[in-house]
Structure formats: structure tokens, C-alpha cells
């Protein structure tokens, strides 16, 4: 159904002011420094999770879920690097790179959700499908200006996680709180939409987009918490 919407739904243009973020402060010669540095939260959680898997591999209940968790955590690190690059000089080319990093993280997260609720095989196929559809949606937007496939991947993917989270967990599955993941990600999207309003409400101290980076990175916490719980004897 999501694929049908992406392929045959009405064309959706990205807002012309998309790159006009509220906080444009420069420091030490680094433009948009707060939006750039706030991506360190993604890198921190990604590196922490990868280190934990490397040190305590038994925290993962199966090889397939281990690979999907690694993909998600690697995607967080890639998101930090690509998003930082984009925010140094926001434009369409940089945004395409930024979205590739997000696609990797989405693939790992959606795959892990399917793996914990349906089967390891389903999780791996979902991850591959998201990687392929993500790359295709970015290419479509770059070539035609139609952002609908990307929006479908983002919001449809979150709806899919919510639906999977309502299913009973498999035995010996990583006990991730998928409801917490959805709440955190939804909060991040609200902050992104209210970028300028948050910036003014905080006395131009911090913008909604900056907070979006931080809150979205917190979506890694339910995965890290589940890994910590699974590693207990």
C-alpha cells in the first residue's frame, strides 16, 4: 500500500523555504554552528551502541537482529556526518546526502521492528526494501522535485513500526519499546515543524530544528536500553 502511494500518489513539492532554518549563528568560522553540532547526539548514541555490541555481543538474541541493530547504529553515525555536512551550507545537494544517512538508520530500525515481531527473515527483507526504496525516493526527488516517495517512506515507515509494535513480541526477541520510539520521533517532527516558533519562544537561544536533532537521537535509547537488559545474566 505504501509503495502504491509513493508510485501513484499526487506529486508533492518540497517547500521553497525548506533550507531557511531559524538559527543561522556562526562561531569560529562555522556557519549554522548549533544545527551542525547538535548532530553529535546521533554520533554519540551510534558509537555507544556499536561499542556495546562489540564488547558484549550476547546482548543481541540472534545474528539477524545483531546485524539489523548494527545497521541502525551505523546509520546514526552516518546521519550525524551527512547532516552536519548539509547544515554547513543547506541546499538540495546536501539534503540528498543527508537523507541517505537517514535511510540507513530507517532500514535498520524498521528491519529490527519486523525482526522482533515477525521473523528474522522478514526483518532482513524489510531492511533491504527500505534501503532500495530510500535511495529511489531520493533520486526521484532530485530528478523531478516530487518529495512524496520520501515522505511516504518516513511517515509510512513510522506507521509500520507502530503497527508492528502492537503485535506480540517473538520469544527471544530484543525487547525494544517501539511505542517510545514512535513518541520520540513524532515529537522530533513537531519540533522540526515549529523551528522558528521555538527559536523565538526560547529568546533565540535554541531552535526547533536543533531540538529535533537531539530528540530524534533519543529514539536510539529504547534500542540501547533493550540491549542493556538483554545482556544481563
XYZ file of N, CA and C in Angstrom:
699
model
N 0.828 -1.193 0.000
C 0.000 0.000 0.000
C 0.876 1.263 0.000
N 1.914 1.247 0.830
C 2.814 2.398 0.884
C 3.532 2.589 -0.448
N 3.932 1.482 -1.070
C 4.596 1.568 -2.365
C 3.652 2.151 -3.410
N 2.376 1.772 -3.365
C 1.395 2.297 -4.310
C 1.223 3.807 -4.130
N 1.183 4.256 -2.886
C 1.061 5.698 -2.621
C 2.271 6.443 -3.179
N 3.465 5.885 -2.936
C 4.690 6.544 -3.403
C 4.752 6.611 -4.922
N 4.273 5.547 -5.599
C 4.372 5.484 -7.050
C 3.271 6.262 -7.760
N 2.051 6.198 -7.242
C 0.914 6.750 -7.979
C 0.180 7.863 -7.234
N 0.684 8.264 -6.084
C 0.074 9.373 -5.379
C 0.361 10.698 -6.076
N -0.336 11.754 -5.696
C -0.122 13.062 -6.334
C 1.273 13.602 -6.033
N 1.833 14.296 -6.993
C 3.166 14.874 -6.811
C 3.139 15.892 -5.688
N 4.168 15.867 -4.856
C 4.257 16.773 -3.706
C 5.580 17.517 -3.762
N 5.514 18.834 -3.793
C 6.727 19.630 -3.875
C 7.250 19.964 -2.484
N 8.551 20.004 -2.354
C 9.178 20.424 -1.103
C 9.013 21.935 -0.944
N 8.684 22.433 0.245
C 8.512 23.874 0.423
C 9.757 24.650 -0.021
N 9.530 25.776 -0.677
C 10.643 26.558 -1.190
C 11.551 27.114 -0.107
N 11.006 27.279 1.100
C 11.792 27.842 2.207
C 12.400 26.747 3.086
N 12.439 25.532 2.608
C 12.870 24.395 3.440
C 14.240 24.619 4.071
N 15.168 25.205 3.314
C 16.537 25.365 3.801
C 16.723 26.622 4.672
N 15.666 27.380 4.870
C 15.774 28.625 5.644
C 15.533 28.330 7.126
N 16.531 27.796 7.797
C 16.396 27.444 9.210
C 16.495 28.691 10.084
N 15.883 28.613 11.251
C 15.791 29.790 12.108
C 17.140 30.212 12.678
N 17.928 29.240 13.129
C 19.198 29.556 13.804
C 20.337 29.520 12.792
N 20.841 30.704 12.440
C 21.921 30.794 11.456
C 23.201 31.363 12.067
N 23.340 31.226 13.369
C 24.518 31.796 14.038
C 25.807 31.122 13.573
N 26.844 31.919 13.515
C 28.162 31.443 13.101
C 29.144 31.649 14.240
N 30.020 30.671 14.437
C 31.019 30.765 15.502
C 32.274 30.033 15.049
N 33.433 30.648 15.302
C 34.721 30.075 14.889
C 34.759 29.784 13.385
N 34.052 30.603 12.623
C 34.029 30.421 11.181
C 33.131 29.303 10.699
N 32.382 28.682 11.612
C 31.476 27.580 11.249
C 30.061 28.128 11.129
N 29.468 28.129 9.934
C 28.096 28.621 9.777
C 27.083 27.650 10.375
N 25.977 28.205 10.844
C 24.886 27.378 11.393
C 25.408 26.403 12.444
N 26.264 26.892 13.316
C 27.044 26.012 14.190
C 26.183 25.177 15.128
N 25.076 25.720 15.615
C 24.268 24.961 16.579
C 23.587 23.779 15.892
N 23.050 23.999 14.691
C 22.445 22.894 13.950
C 23.494 21.860 13.537
N 24.720 22.323 13.274
C 25.794 21.396 12.907
C 26.192 20.542 14.104
N 26.472 21.188 15.237
C 26.982 20.456 16.400
C 25.932 19.593 17.082
N 24.650 19.935 16.934
C 23.605 19.123 17.575
C 23.546 17.713 16.992
N 24.166 17.517 15.822
C 24.217 16.173 15.231
C 25.147 15.239 15.997
N 25.956 15.802 16.902
C 26.827 14.954 17.712
C 26.020 13.966 18.553
N 24.757 14.308 18.843
C 23.914 13.391 19.621
C 23.709 12.080 18.864
N 23.480 12.156 17.546
C 23.338 10.934 16.741
C 24.624 10.112 16.794
N 25.754 10.797 16.609
C 27.039 10.094 16.611
C 27.300 9.444 17.965
N 26.980 10.152 19.047
C 27.239 9.619 20.379
C 26.478 8.331 20.650
N 25.175 8.327 20.360
C 24.374 7.124 20.590
C 24.781 6.001 19.643
N 25.110 6.353 18.398
C 25.523 5.328 17.445
C 26.809 4.649 17.858
N 27.807 5.445 18.234
C 29.101 4.883 18.651
C 28.944 4.081 19.932
N 28.142 4.587 20.866
C 27.926 3.867 22.124
C 27.305 2.495 21.872
N 26.305 2.456 21.001
C 25.654 1.184 20.712
C 26.571 0.210 19.993
N 27.336 0.697 19.018
C 28.265 -0.180 18.308
C 29.343 -0.717 19.241
N 29.804 0.121 20.140
C 30.810 -0.327 21.123
C 30.226 -1.395 22.031
N 28.974 -1.207 22.433
C 28.359 -2.192 23.331
C 28.183 -3.535 22.631
N 27.755 -3.506 21.368
C 27.601 -4.764 20.621
C 28.946 -5.456 20.456
N 29.984 -4.676 20.196
C 31.315 -5.256 20.015
C 31.836 -5.862 21.311
N 31.597 -5.176 22.448
C 32.094 -5.665 23.732
C 31.242 -6.799 24.286
N 29.914 -6.697 24.082
C 29.012 -7.688 24.673
C 28.072 -8.199 23.591
N 28.552 -9.031 22.649
C 27.693 -9.497 21.550
C 26.503 -10.310 22.017
N 26.568 -10.874 23.233
C 25.441 -11.681 23.705
C 24.227 -10.834 24.062
N 24.384 -9.486 23.997
C 23.230 -8.632 24.268
C 22.194 -8.725 23.148
N 22.569 -9.336 22.013
C 21.638 -9.498 20.905
C 21.157 -10.939 20.858
N 19.831 -11.162 20.754
C 19.293 -12.524 20.817
C 19.519 -13.365 19.571
N 19.862 -12.767 18.427
C 20.091 -13.550 17.216
C 21.076 -12.813 16.315
N 21.687 -13.549 15.406
C 22.633 -12.956 14.460
C 21.938 -11.930 13.573
N 20.714 -12.261 13.126
C 19.982 -11.343 12.252
C 19.676 -10.035 12.964
N 19.207 -10.106 14.211
C 18.912 -8.888 14.950
C 20.194 -8.121 15.277
N 21.299 -8.837 15.458
C 22.598 -8.199 15.656
C 22.958 -7.355 14.432
N 22.779 -7.916 13.238
C 23.111 -7.191 12.012
C 22.203 -5.984 11.813
N 20.915 -6.145 12.113
C 19.973 -5.037 11.946
C 20.250 -3.919 12.939
N 20.600 -4.288 14.168
C 20.958 -3.268 15.150
C 22.224 -2.532 14.733
N 23.194 -3.264 14.213
C 24.414 -2.626 13.711
C 24.104 -1.657 12.581
N 23.204 -2.066 11.683
C 22.829 -1.202 10.568
C 22.192 0.087 11.078
N 21.295 -0.037 12.041
C 20.646 1.141 12.631
C 21.668 2.059 13.286
N 22.558 1.498 14.085
C 23.542 2.301 14.806
C 24.554 2.930 13.851
N 24.961 2.173 12.828
C 25.830 2.749 11.806
C 25.107 3.887 11.085
N 23.803 3.708 10.865
C 23.012 4.758 10.228
C 22.968 6.027 11.060
N 22.972 5.894 12.375
C 23.004 7.081 13.244
C 24.317 7.846 13.062
N 25.417 7.118 12.983
C 26.717 7.764 12.772
C 26.747 8.434 11.401
N 26.235 7.738 10.380
C 26.184 8.315 9.033
C 25.292 9.547 9.008
N 24.177 9.493 9.724
C 23.280 10.647 9.797
C 23.986 11.840 10.416
N 24.756 11.602 11.474
C 25.495 12.693 12.120
C 26.462 13.347 11.135
N 27.203 12.537 10.395
C 28.184 13.071 9.448
C 27.503 13.794 8.289
N 26.498 13.154 7.690
C 25.857 13.723 6.498
C 25.010 14.948 6.845
N 24.332 14.908 7.984
C 23.511 16.054 8.383
C 24.389 17.248 8.748
N 25.524 16.989 9.391
C 26.455 18.078 9.698
C 26.955 18.737 8.414
N 27.283 17.898 7.434
C 27.732 18.410 6.135
C 26.644 19.283 5.497
N 25.408 18.804 5.543
C 24.293 19.542 4.952
C 24.109 20.900 5.619
N 24.160 20.920 6.946
C 23.869 22.161 7.668
C 24.985 23.201 7.563
N 26.156 22.791 7.120
C 27.205 23.784 6.871
C 26.801 24.726 5.745
N 26.099 24.201 4.753
C 25.607 25.011 3.641
C 24.341 24.350 3.101
N 23.199 24.626 3.723
C 21.960 23.937 3.352
C 21.545 24.196 1.904
N 21.442 23.121 1.123
C 20.934 23.186 -0.243
C 20.427 21.800 -0.621
N 19.853 21.672 -1.802
C 19.258 20.399 -2.211
C 20.288 19.281 -2.312
N 21.488 19.603 -2.818
C 22.520 18.568 -2.957
C 22.920 18.012 -1.597
N 23.114 18.894 -0.632
C 23.463 18.446 0.714
C 22.334 17.689 1.373
N 21.093 18.102 1.097
C 19.940 17.420 1.686
C 19.823 15.991 1.162
N 20.146 15.791 -0.109
C 20.118 14.433 -0.665
C 21.104 13.540 0.076
N 22.297 14.068 0.346
C 23.293 13.302 1.104
C 22.796 13.024 2.519
N 22.209 14.034 3.151
C 21.659 13.888 4.498
C 20.632 12.758 4.533
N 19.779 12.707 3.534
C 18.716 11.699 3.523
C 19.244 10.291 3.292
N 20.387 10.148 2.660
C 20.982 8.817 2.520
C 21.366 8.265 3.899
N 21.923 9.115 4.751
C 22.255 8.674 6.107
C 21.018 8.266 6.872
N 19.944 9.059 6.752
C 18.696 8.734 7.424
C 18.113 7.422 6.912
N 18.277 7.163 5.615
C 17.761 5.923 5.030
C 18.409 4.697 5.666
N 19.715 4.781 5.909
C 20.414 3.656 6.539
C 19.850 3.390 7.933
N 19.652 4.466 8.699
C 19.098 4.312 10.050
C 17.676 3.766 9.997
N 16.835 4.294 9.083
C 15.469 3.794 8.933
C 15.455 2.310 8.610
N 16.345 1.899 7.697
C 16.379 0.494 7.282
C 16.671 -0.416 8.475
N 17.663 -0.047 9.278
C 17.986 -0.856 10.446
C 16.863 -0.879 11.461
N 16.235 0.289 11.682
C 15.177 0.374 12.693
C 13.929 -0.394 12.269
N 13.489 -0.188 11.023
C 12.309 -0.908 10.532
C 12.570 -2.414 10.464
N 13.777 -2.772 10.012
C 14.120 -4.183 9.963
C 14.116 -4.813 11.348
N 14.639 -4.084 12.322
C 14.670 -4.594 13.691
C 13.258 -4.749 14.247
N 12.377 -3.808 13.928
C 10.988 -3.906 14.388
C 10.321 -5.151 13.813
N 10.523 -5.396 12.508
C 9.943 -6.591 11.889
C 10.590 -7.858 12.440
N 11.886 -7.798 12.713
C 12.581 -8.962 13.244
C 12.128 -9.357 14.634
N 11.763 -8.368 15.449
C 11.330 -8.675 16.818
C 9.869 -9.088 16.896
N 9.102 -8.815 15.830
C 7.669 -9.114 15.880
C 7.238 -10.220 14.907
N 7.942 -10.377 13.776
C 7.513 -11.356 12.774
C 8.529 -12.481 12.640
N 9.689 -12.165 12.051
C 10.736 -13.177 11.901
C 12.030 -12.478 11.520
N 13.144 -13.165 11.732
C 14.429 -12.597 11.325
C 14.475 -12.377 9.815
N 13.897 -13.322 9.077
C 13.895 -13.197 7.611
C 13.108 -11.960 7.175
N 11.944 -11.739 7.799
C 11.131 -10.566 7.465
C 11.903 -9.281 7.770
N 12.618 -9.277 8.892
C 13.398 -8.102 9.252
C 14.472 -7.778 8.229
N 15.151 -8.801 7.750
C 16.209 -8.584 6.763
C 15.648 -8.096 5.436
N 14.511 -8.650 5.005
C 13.911 -8.218 3.741
C 13.372 -6.795 3.839
N 12.784 -6.455 4.990
C 12.292 -5.081 5.189
C 13.450 -4.099 5.115
N 14.571 -4.428 5.750
C 15.731 -3.542 5.735
C 16.225 -3.326 4.306
N 16.313 -4.405 3.536
C 16.746 -4.285 2.141
C 15.761 -3.447 1.333
N 14.470 -3.646 1.569
C 13.447 -2.888 0.840
C 13.540 -1.398 1.162
N 13.773 -1.065 2.429
C 13.881 0.343 2.818
C 15.121 0.984 2.199
N 16.232 0.251 2.182
C 17.441 0.784 1.550
C 17.190 1.087 0.075
N 16.536 0.147 -0.615
C 16.264 0.336 -2.041
C 15.256 1.461 -2.269
N 14.171 1.450 -1.504
C 13.133 2.479 -1.684
C 13.633 3.857 -1.258
N 14.469 3.893 -0.218
C 15.021 5.169 0.217
C 15.887 5.796 -0.853
N 16.786 4.999 -1.420
C 17.652 5.512 -2.484
C 16.823 5.945 -3.688
N 15.792 5.163 -4.024
C 14.938 5.501 -5.159
C 14.156 6.792 -4.907
N 13.654 6.961 -3.685
C 12.867 8.164 -3.379
C 13.744 9.419 -3.410
N 14.990 9.288 -2.966
C 15.904 10.438 -3.018
C 16.220 10.796 -4.461
N 16.448 9.773 -5.290
C 16.705 10.022 -6.715
C 15.490 10.667 -7.381
N 14.294 10.176 -7.053
C 13.071 10.724 -7.637
C 12.915 12.193 -7.288
N 13.140 12.520 -6.022
C 13.034 13.922 -5.600
C 14.072 14.788 -6.307
N 15.302 14.314 -6.380
C 16.360 15.084 -7.029
C 16.068 15.309 -8.506
N 15.471 14.301 -9.164
C 15.243 14.382 -10.603
C 13.962 15.119 -10.973
N 12.926 14.987 -10.146
C 11.614 15.525 -10.529
C 11.067 16.579 -9.566
N 11.639 16.666 -8.366
C 11.105 17.592 -7.370
C 9.962 17.014 -6.559
N 9.548 15.775 -6.851
C 8.456 15.133 -6.134
C 8.971 14.499 -4.853
N 8.569 15.044 -3.713
C 9.060 14.553 -2.429
C 8.118 13.527 -1.798
N 7.012 13.204 -2.489
C 6.036 12.265 -1.922
C 6.648 10.903 -1.579
N 7.458 10.277 -2.463
C 8.032 8.970 -2.095
C 8.847 9.034 -0.805
N 9.612 10.111 -0.616
C 10.399 10.239 0.609
C 9.489 10.427 1.819
N 8.463 11.261 1.686
C 7.530 11.468 2.795
C 6.810 10.168 3.145
N 6.476 9.383 2.129
C 5.810 8.092 2.368
C 6.731 7.145 3.122
N 8.005 7.158 2.752
C 8.968 6.300 3.446
C 9.073 6.696 4.916
N 9.156 8.003 5.179
C 9.297 8.474 6.556
C 8.055 8.171 7.388
N 6.925 8.727 6.973
C 5.718 8.621 7.794
C 5.071 7.247 7.689
N 5.142 6.646 6.512
C 4.627 5.284 6.388
C 5.465 4.304 7.185
N 6.777 4.531 7.200
C 7.653 3.669 7.982
C 7.342 3.748 9.468
N 7.072 4.957 9.952
C 6.730 5.105 11.360
C 5.383 4.439 11.683
N 4.429 4.547 10.732
C 3.139 3.872 10.922
C 3.338 2.359 10.958
N 4.254 1.871 10.114
C 4.555 0.435 10.094
C 5.159 -0.014 11.423
N 6.078 0.793 11.973
C 6.664 0.454 13.277
C 5.592 0.434 14.358
N 4.676 1.417 14.301
C 3.600 1.455 15.287
C 2.739 0.204 15.191
N 2.426 -0.213 13.957
C 1.636 -1.422 13.793
C 2.368 -2.657 14.273
N 3.649 -2.754 13.956
C 4.442 -3.896 14.408
C 4.549 -3.919 15.926
N 4.645 -2.721 16.523
C 4.751 -2.647 17.979
C 3.510 -3.139 18.695
N 2.379 -3.153 17.992
C 1.133 -3.644 18.592
C 1.032 -5.170 18.562
N 1.922 -5.805 17.797
C 1.927 -7.268 17.731
C 2.704 -7.845 18.915
N 2.400 -9.070 19.312
C 3.163 -9.684 20.402
C 4.607 -9.925 19.983
N 5.517 -9.745 20.930
C 6.940 -9.948 20.645
C 7.239 -11.434 20.479
N 8.187 -11.735 19.609
C 8.635 -13.110 19.448
C 9.404 -13.543 20.698
N 9.440 -14.832 20.929
C 10.274 -15.331 22.021
C 11.731 -15.065 21.685
N 12.483 -14.687 22.663
C 13.908 -14.409 22.495
C 14.174 -13.231 21.547
N 13.221 -12.273 21.507
C 13.403 -11.081 20.678
C 13.938 -9.934 21.538
N 14.645 -9.021 20.922
C 15.139 -7.853 21.633
C 13.940 -7.038 22.127
N 13.830 -6.783 23.445
C 12.622 -6.145 23.996
C 12.616 -4.621 23.842
N 12.507 -4.162 22.608
C 12.503 -2.720 22.339
C 11.101 -2.164 22.566
N 11.019 -1.003 23.219
C 9.738 -0.314 23.379
C 9.485 0.514 22.123
N 8.743 -0.046 21.176
C 8.506 0.634 19.908
C 7.586 1.825 20.066
N 6.727 1.802 21.077
C 5.870 2.960 21.347
C 6.736 4.159 21.731
N 7.760 3.923 22.536
C 8.665 5.006 22.928
C 9.400 5.567 21.712
N 9.805 4.682 20.803
C 10.479 5.133 19.583
C 9.566 6.062 18.788
N 8.306 5.675 18.627
C 7.355 6.468 17.860
C 7.102 7.817 18.526
N 6.910 7.815 19.843
C 6.638 9.068 20.569
C 7.803 10.039 20.410
N 9.018 9.535 20.530
C 10.195 10.395 20.400
C 10.329 10.934 18.980
N 10.113 10.086 17.998
C 10.259 10.529 16.616
C 9.158 11.528 16.252
N 7.932 11.269 16.711
C 6.829 12.195 16.441
C 7.104 13.556 17.092
N 7.642 13.540 18.299
C 7.995 14.798 18.976
C 9.053 15.559 18.192
N 10.010 14.827 17.631
C 11.055 15.459 16.831
C 10.460 16.126 15.592
N 9.497 15.486 14.943
C 8.873 16.063 13.752
C 8.084 17.321 14.105
N 7.429 17.332 15.264
C 6.704 18.530 15.703
C 7.680 19.684 15.914
N 8.805 19.408 16.552
C 9.817 20.437 16.779
C 10.384 20.956 15.463
N 10.561 20.051 14.503
C 11.063 20.465 13.189
C 10.093 21.428 12.523
N 8.801 21.132 12.632
C 7.785 21.995 12.031
C 7.733 23.354 12.714
N 7.982 23.377 14.021
C 7.912 24.620 14.798
C 9.297 25.245 14.988
N 10.154 25.105 14.004
C 11.532 25.591 14.091
C 11.608 27.057 14.517
N 10.956 27.932 13.772
C 11.020 29.383 14.044
C 10.316 29.716 15.353
N 9.157 29.123 15.589
C 8.396 29.437 16.803
C 9.175 29.095 18.064
N 9.820 27.930 18.061
C 10.625 27.535 19.233
C 11.795 28.487 19.419
N 12.393 28.907 18.317
C 13.541 29.822 18.380
C 13.149 31.135 19.047
N 11.978 31.643 18.712
C 11.526 32.906 19.310
C 11.054 32.701 20.747
N 10.394 31.585 21.023
C 9.908 31.310 22.378
C 11.056 31.153 23.376
N 12.200 30.677 22.911
C 13.358 30.500 23.796
C 14.288 31.716 23.784
N 13.786 32.828 23.274
C 14.611 34.029 23.237
C 15.803 33.893 22.312
N 15.604 33.178 21.193
C 16.642 32.926 20.203
C 17.851 32.205 20.816
N 17.550 31.329 21.776
C 18.598 30.536 22.412
C 18.784 29.202 21.694
N 17.657 28.590 21.326
C 17.734 27.300 20.614
C 16.520 27.179 19.702
N 16.710 26.560 18.551
C 15.627 26.466 17.565
C 14.949 25.104 17.622
N 13.790 25.038 16.970
C 13.076 23.768 16.913
C 13.849 22.716 16.142
N 14.559 23.130 15.097
C 15.310 22.157 14.310
C 16.481 21.579 15.106
N 17.126 22.415 15.892
C 18.207 21.914 16.741
C 17.670 20.885 17.734
N 16.545 21.221 18.369
C 15.942 20.290 19.321
C 15.473 19.018 18.607
N 15.061 19.164 17.345
C 14.655 17.996 16.565
C 15.796 16.995 16.469
N 17.016 17.488 16.213
C 18.169 16.594 16.138
C 18.343 15.823 17.451
N 18.267 16.551 18.568
C 18.513 15.941 19.874
C 17.424 14.920 20.214
N 16.161 15.320 20.046
C 15.050 14.428 20.400
C 15.015 13.211 19.475
N 15.276 13.411 18.174
C 15.301 12.277 17.245
C 16.406 11.291 17.617
N 17.538 11.811 18.087
C 18.619 10.909 18.502
C 18.212 10.074 19.718
N 17.323 10.619 20.550
C 16.855 9.885 21.722
C 16.053 8.642 21.333
N 15.606 8.556 20.067
C 14.892 7.358 19.623
C 15.789 6.131 19.674
N 17.108 6.342 19.788
C 18.035 5.217 19.939
C 17.991 4.645 21.354
N 17.514 5.421 22.321
C 17.547 4.978 23.714
C 16.758 3.687 23.967
N 15.528 3.532 23.414
C 14.826 2.255 23.635
C 15.600 1.051 23.113
N 16.325 1.231 21.993
C 17.131 0.129 21.462
C 18.312 -0.156 22.390
N 18.993 0.902 22.832
C 20.129 0.722 23.744
C 19.691 0.122 25.079
N 18.523 0.558 25.572
C 18.007 0.022 26.832
C 17.679 -1.462 26.695
N 17.102 -1.845 25.543
C 16.794 -3.259 25.320
C 18.067 -4.094 25.238
N 19.096 -3.537 24.615
C 20.375 -4.242 24.530
C 20.977 -4.423 25.919
N 20.879 -3.381 26.749
C 21.435 -3.463 28.105
C 20.684 -4.519 28.919
N 19.347 -4.544 28.774
C 18.564 -5.523 29.515
C 18.839 -6.945 29.081
N 19.061 -7.135 27.773
C 19.311 -8.486 27.254
C 20.691 -9.022 27.645
N 21.615 -8.115 27.999
C 22.960 -8.560 28.325
C 23.095 -8.965 29.790
N 22.023 -8.755 30.591
C 22.090 -9.128 31.993
C 22.036 -10.643 32.131
N 22.795 -11.210 33.066
C 22.777 -12.662 33.250
C 21.448 -13.156 33.770
